[in-house]
Amino acid sequence: MTSAERVDRLVRAADPARPEVIGSLGGVKQSLLEEIMSEPMVERVVEVPRRRLRVRRFAGVVTAAAVLVSVVPASIVLRGSSEGGGVSPIVSADAQVVYPPVAMAVAERNPRLLIDRPGWVVSTVSEFEEDHGSIAFRRGGRELEMTWYPATGYADRYADRRHVGPAKSVRVDDWPAEVFQYLSGDFSVLSRPRDGMFVEMRTSEGWSRKDLDRVLADIVRVDARTWLAALPAEMMRPVGERAAEVLVGVPLPPGFDVAALDDISVRDGYHFGVGVTSRVGCGWIAEWQRARASGDEAAVRRAADALHGSHGWRVLRDMDAAGDWPEVFWEYADEVAAGTLPAGYVQGWDCR
């Protein structure tokens, strides 16, 4: 098996069957279509493969998500502590809290849905953009992931989900939506577009329809500040502080700008680590290429040594027990250290 094939294998393991999370489902849909057309006489129900909720794609970077930060109950601003008690009025977040501008911009744009029931926590925030984001809620052994997309993609996603089975109408926060049940037993809920966006909700396995209906009845739409108050407080810390912790013992490439990490600052700990280390890796590969082109052998060695030394970076070693990102990183880094520019690193590391 070649190095490139090993990287491909790791990529597939890290993100089984959901490259569409950033709107690039073309290859998957083409493969499904070819499979269907190759068996024209057989009536088939095609199920879009279910990815594990703890696997995320971050801005083009394939990662496996594990929650390495503390979580804040999503219901803390919504209900009292009694599971059987009545619904208390929604309390707005503290007006004195200053949220990062990037966080406010996303909150004001997306649908801002929370599960208004004690026990549910925001466990993972793997993507956080104005036109796309993904948040997972957990309670006990159950997870519900909410992903928001531009309304322009609704028709295609609805058509894809129709391969799973017939749509069944429901309402989420008194807004129309459709439920699709997969053969594995988990569910997808597509909300109708509203204010230029729509939401897909995916359950982990082991839910009954009764479980789903109960949770859907508890989902509410809140204002931007209330929604941000329900996210892990760690994500609202200044990017410089968070990056300084991640970059302990990590050699930085020439010209590396910590301030440029603002666009990835609002992520849970794992995905923030992915974003930071990928930027560092991209910088070192760019320096390695520059040095080779100019004949600067000393700079070539420094870049190669920096990437080879990534096996000892604390951030990657800590992440290795939780997900596949370090292995993907090391595959590319080792190729460069061996004198080869790895194919696919631009997409794999989301280099810009």
Short mmCIF file of C-alpha atoms in Angstrom, two decimals, residues 133-351:
data_model
loop_
_atom_site.label_atom_id
_atom_site.label_comp_id
_atom_site.label_asym_id
_atom_site.label_seq_id
_atom_site.Cartn_x
_atom_site.Cartn_y
_atom_site.Cartn_z
CA GLY A 133 -22.36 24.84 11.05
CA SER A 134 -22.75 21.69 13.08
CA ILE A 135 -23.61 21.28 16.76
CA ALA A 136 -24.24 18.01 18.60
CA PHE A 137 -26.35 17.71 21.73
CA ARG A 138 -26.03 14.78 24.12
CA ARG A 139 -28.08 13.34 26.93
CA GLY A 140 -26.92 10.06 28.38
CA GLY A 141 -26.19 7.71 25.50
CA ARG A 142 -28.22 9.65 22.94
CA GLU A 143 -27.03 12.35 20.59
CA LEU A 144 -28.80 14.72 18.26
CA GLU A 145 -26.76 16.69 15.76
CA MET A 146 -28.08 19.90 14.20
CA THR A 147 -26.45 21.18 11.02
CA TRP A 148 -27.52 24.37 9.28
CA TYR A 149 -27.20 25.07 5.56
CA PRO A 150 -28.22 27.76 3.05
CA ALA A 151 -31.76 27.35 1.78
CA THR A 152 -30.43 26.95 -1.76
CA GLY A 153 -29.32 23.42 -0.89
CA TYR A 154 -32.62 22.26 0.54
CA ALA A 155 -34.09 20.69 -2.61
CA ASP A 156 -31.02 18.53 -3.27
CA ARG A 157 -30.79 17.34 0.31
CA TYR A 158 -34.50 16.56 0.41
CA ALA A 159 -34.15 14.53 -2.78
CA ASP A 160 -31.22 12.61 -1.29
CA ARG A 161 -33.16 11.79 1.85
CA ARG A 162 -36.07 10.52 -0.19
CA HIS A 163 -33.83 7.58 -1.08
CA VAL A 164 -34.14 6.54 2.57
CA GLY A 165 -37.91 6.28 2.52
CA PRO A 166 -41.08 8.35 2.54
CA ALA A 167 -41.12 11.70 4.32
CA LYS A 168 -43.38 12.10 7.34
CA SER A 169 -44.49 15.57 8.37
CA VAL A 170 -43.67 16.98 11.79
CA ARG A 171 -43.23 20.44 13.31
CA VAL A 172 -40.14 21.83 15.02
CA ASP A 173 -40.70 25.01 17.03
CA ASP A 174 -44.03 25.21 15.21
CA TRP A 175 -42.23 25.16 11.86
CA PRO A 176 -42.86 22.46 9.22
CA ALA A 177 -40.29 19.69 8.82
CA GLU A 178 -40.04 16.13 7.50
CA VAL A 179 -38.73 12.98 9.19
CA PHE A 180 -36.89 10.17 7.37
CA GLN A 181 -36.02 6.89 9.08
CA TYR A 182 -32.91 4.96 8.05
CA LEU A 183 -32.71 1.19 7.84
CA SER A 184 -30.31 1.27 10.80
CA GLY A 185 -33.05 2.86 12.89
CA ASP A 186 -31.71 6.39 13.22
CA PHE A 187 -33.57 9.43 11.93
CA SER A 188 -33.01 12.54 9.83
CA VAL A 189 -35.25 15.57 10.26
CA LEU A 190 -35.20 18.29 7.61
CA SER A 191 -36.75 21.60 8.57
CA ARG A 192 -38.24 23.72 5.80
CA PRO A 193 -36.13 26.76 4.87
CA ARG A 194 -36.65 29.84 6.98
CA ASP A 195 -34.84 33.18 6.72
CA GLY A 196 -32.57 31.77 4.04
CA MET A 197 -31.45 28.71 6.02
CA PHE A 198 -32.59 25.18 6.85
CA VAL A 199 -31.55 22.62 9.46
CA GLU A 200 -30.95 18.91 9.27
CA MET A 201 -31.10 16.99 12.53
CA ARG A 202 -29.57 13.53 12.80
CA THR A 203 -30.00 11.14 15.70
CA SER A 204 -27.57 8.55 16.90
CA GLU A 205 -28.74 4.96 16.65
CA GLY A 206 -31.16 3.44 19.12
CA TRP A 207 -33.86 6.10 19.05
CA SER A 208 -37.53 5.21 18.74
CA ARG A 209 -39.98 7.46 16.95
CA LYS A 210 -41.51 8.21 20.35
CA ASP A 211 -38.10 9.36 21.61
CA LEU A 212 -37.68 11.58 18.58
CA ASP A 213 -41.13 13.15 18.85
CA ARG A 214 -40.56 13.93 22.51
CA VAL A 215 -37.30 15.74 21.77
CA LEU A 216 -38.68 17.56 18.74
CA ALA A 217 -41.45 18.93 20.94
CA ASP A 218 -38.78 20.42 23.23
CA ILE A 219 -36.79 22.20 20.52
CA VAL A 220 -37.14 25.97 20.58
CA ARG A 221 -35.74 28.89 18.65
CA VAL A 222 -34.02 31.51 20.79
CA ASP A 223 -32.31 34.87 20.35
CA ALA A 224 -28.64 35.12 19.41
CA ARG A 225 -27.27 35.84 22.88
CA THR A 226 -29.28 33.09 24.55
CA TRP A 227 -28.05 30.63 21.93
CA LEU A 228 -24.41 31.63 22.43
CA ALA A 229 -24.79 31.39 26.21
CA ALA A 230 -25.66 27.71 25.82
CA LEU A 231 -22.38 26.91 24.01
CA PRO A 232 -19.26 25.79 25.89
CA ALA A 233 -17.66 28.84 27.48
CA GLU A 234 -14.25 27.59 26.32
CA MET A 235 -15.16 28.49 22.77
CA MET A 236 -15.67 32.13 23.62
CA ARG A 237 -12.17 32.68 24.97
CA PRO A 238 -9.84 34.94 22.94
CA VAL A 239 -8.25 33.01 20.10
CA GLY A 240 -4.77 34.06 21.22
CA GLU A 241 -5.23 32.43 24.62
CA ARG A 242 -6.53 29.20 23.16
CA ALA A 243 -3.86 29.06 20.46
CA ALA A 244 -1.07 29.63 22.99
CA GLU A 245 -2.16 26.50 24.85
CA VAL A 246 -2.40 24.42 21.69
CA LEU A 247 0.96 25.60 20.35
CA VAL A 248 3.06 24.70 23.40
CA GLY A 249 6.13 22.91 22.01
CA VAL A 250 5.04 23.40 18.39
CA PRO A 251 7.62 25.10 16.13
CA LEU A 252 5.98 27.77 14.00
CA PRO A 253 6.74 28.34 10.31
CA PRO A 254 8.03 31.74 9.21
CA GLY A 255 5.31 34.39 9.14
CA PHE A 256 2.77 32.36 11.10
CA ASP A 257 -0.01 34.72 12.25
CA VAL A 258 -2.02 33.66 15.31
CA ALA A 259 -4.50 36.47 14.67
CA ALA A 260 -5.42 34.80 11.39
CA LEU A 261 -6.96 31.95 13.39
CA ASP A 262 -10.01 34.07 14.26
CA ASP A 263 -12.07 32.29 11.62
CA ILE A 264 -11.65 28.95 13.42
CA SER A 265 -11.83 30.24 16.98
CA VAL A 266 -15.39 29.13 17.78
CA ARG A 267 -14.91 25.37 17.85
CA ASP A 268 -14.77 22.77 20.59
CA GLY A 269 -11.30 21.86 21.84
CA TYR A 270 -10.69 19.00 19.42
CA HIS A 271 -11.69 20.87 16.31
CA PHE A 272 -9.83 23.99 17.37
CA GLY A 273 -6.73 21.80 17.68
CA VAL A 274 -7.38 20.46 14.20
CA GLY A 275 -7.66 23.95 12.77
CA VAL A 276 -4.51 25.25 14.43
CA THR A 277 -2.28 22.28 13.62
CA SER A 278 -3.47 22.16 10.03
CA ARG A 279 -2.51 25.82 9.58
CA VAL A 280 0.91 25.11 11.08
CA GLY A 281 1.37 22.12 8.79
CA CYS A 282 0.37 24.14 5.73
CA GLY A 283 2.85 26.83 6.68
CA TRP A 284 5.72 24.38 7.01
CA ILE A 285 4.95 22.74 3.67
CA ALA A 286 4.86 26.16 2.01
CA GLU A 287 8.24 26.97 3.56
CA TRP A 288 9.63 23.59 2.48
CA GLN A 289 8.53 24.25 -1.09
CA ARG A 290 9.96 27.76 -1.06
CA ALA A 291 13.28 26.55 0.29
CA ARG A 292 13.58 23.77 -2.27
CA ALA A 293 12.80 26.13 -5.13
CA SER A 294 15.46 28.60 -3.96
CA GLY A 295 18.07 25.98 -3.13
CA ASP A 296 18.08 26.83 0.59
CA GLU A 297 19.01 23.41 1.93
CA ALA A 298 19.20 24.58 5.55
CA ALA A 299 15.60 25.84 5.38
CA VAL A 300 14.51 22.60 3.68
CA ARG A 301 15.96 20.63 6.60
CA ARG A 302 14.33 22.91 9.18
CA ALA A 303 10.92 22.48 7.59
CA ALA A 304 11.32 18.72 7.24
CA ASP A 305 12.55 18.39 10.82
CA ALA A 306 9.66 20.49 12.12
CA LEU A 307 7.10 18.28 10.40
CA HIS A 308 8.85 15.05 11.38
CA GLY A 309 8.91 16.29 14.95
CA SER A 310 5.12 16.57 14.95
CA HIS A 311 5.01 13.03 16.35
CA GLY A 312 6.13 14.60 19.61
CA TRP A 313 3.78 17.59 19.66
CA ARG A 314 1.73 17.47 22.83
CA VAL A 315 -1.46 18.65 21.13
CA LEU A 316 -1.40 15.84 18.59
CA ARG A 317 -0.45 13.21 21.14
CA ASP A 318 -3.35 14.28 23.34
CA MET A 319 -5.74 14.19 20.39
CA ASP A 320 -4.53 10.80 19.20
CA ALA A 321 -6.44 8.94 21.88
CA ALA A 322 -9.64 10.67 20.84
CA GLY A 323 -9.70 10.71 17.06
CA ASP A 324 -7.95 10.13 13.73
CA TRP A 325 -6.70 13.62 12.94
CA PRO A 326 -3.13 13.10 14.28
CA GLU A 327 -2.69 10.03 12.09
CA VAL A 328 -3.77 11.94 9.01
CA PHE A 329 -1.41 14.78 9.94
CA TRP A 330 1.54 12.44 10.53
CA GLU A 331 1.04 10.67 7.23
CA TYR A 332 1.45 13.91 5.31
CA ALA A 333 4.21 15.20 7.58
CA ASP A 334 6.25 12.04 7.16
CA GLU A 335 6.03 12.22 3.39
CA VAL A 336 7.45 15.73 3.41
CA ALA A 337 10.17 14.71 5.86
CA ALA A 338 11.07 11.93 3.43
CA GLY A 339 11.41 14.43 0.59
CA THR A 340 8.05 13.99 -1.15
CA LEU A 341 5.28 16.51 -1.59
CA PRO A 342 2.15 14.55 -0.58
CA ALA A 343 -0.71 14.42 -3.02
CA GLY A 344 -3.94 15.82 -1.63
CA TYR A 345 -2.42 17.69 1.28
CA VAL A 346 -4.06 20.98 0.20
CA GLN A 347 -7.53 19.46 0.60
CA GLY A 348 -6.56 17.22 3.50
CA TRP A 349 -5.17 20.10 5.57
CA ASP A 350 -7.41 22.78 4.08
CA CYS A 351 -4.36 24.81 3.03
#
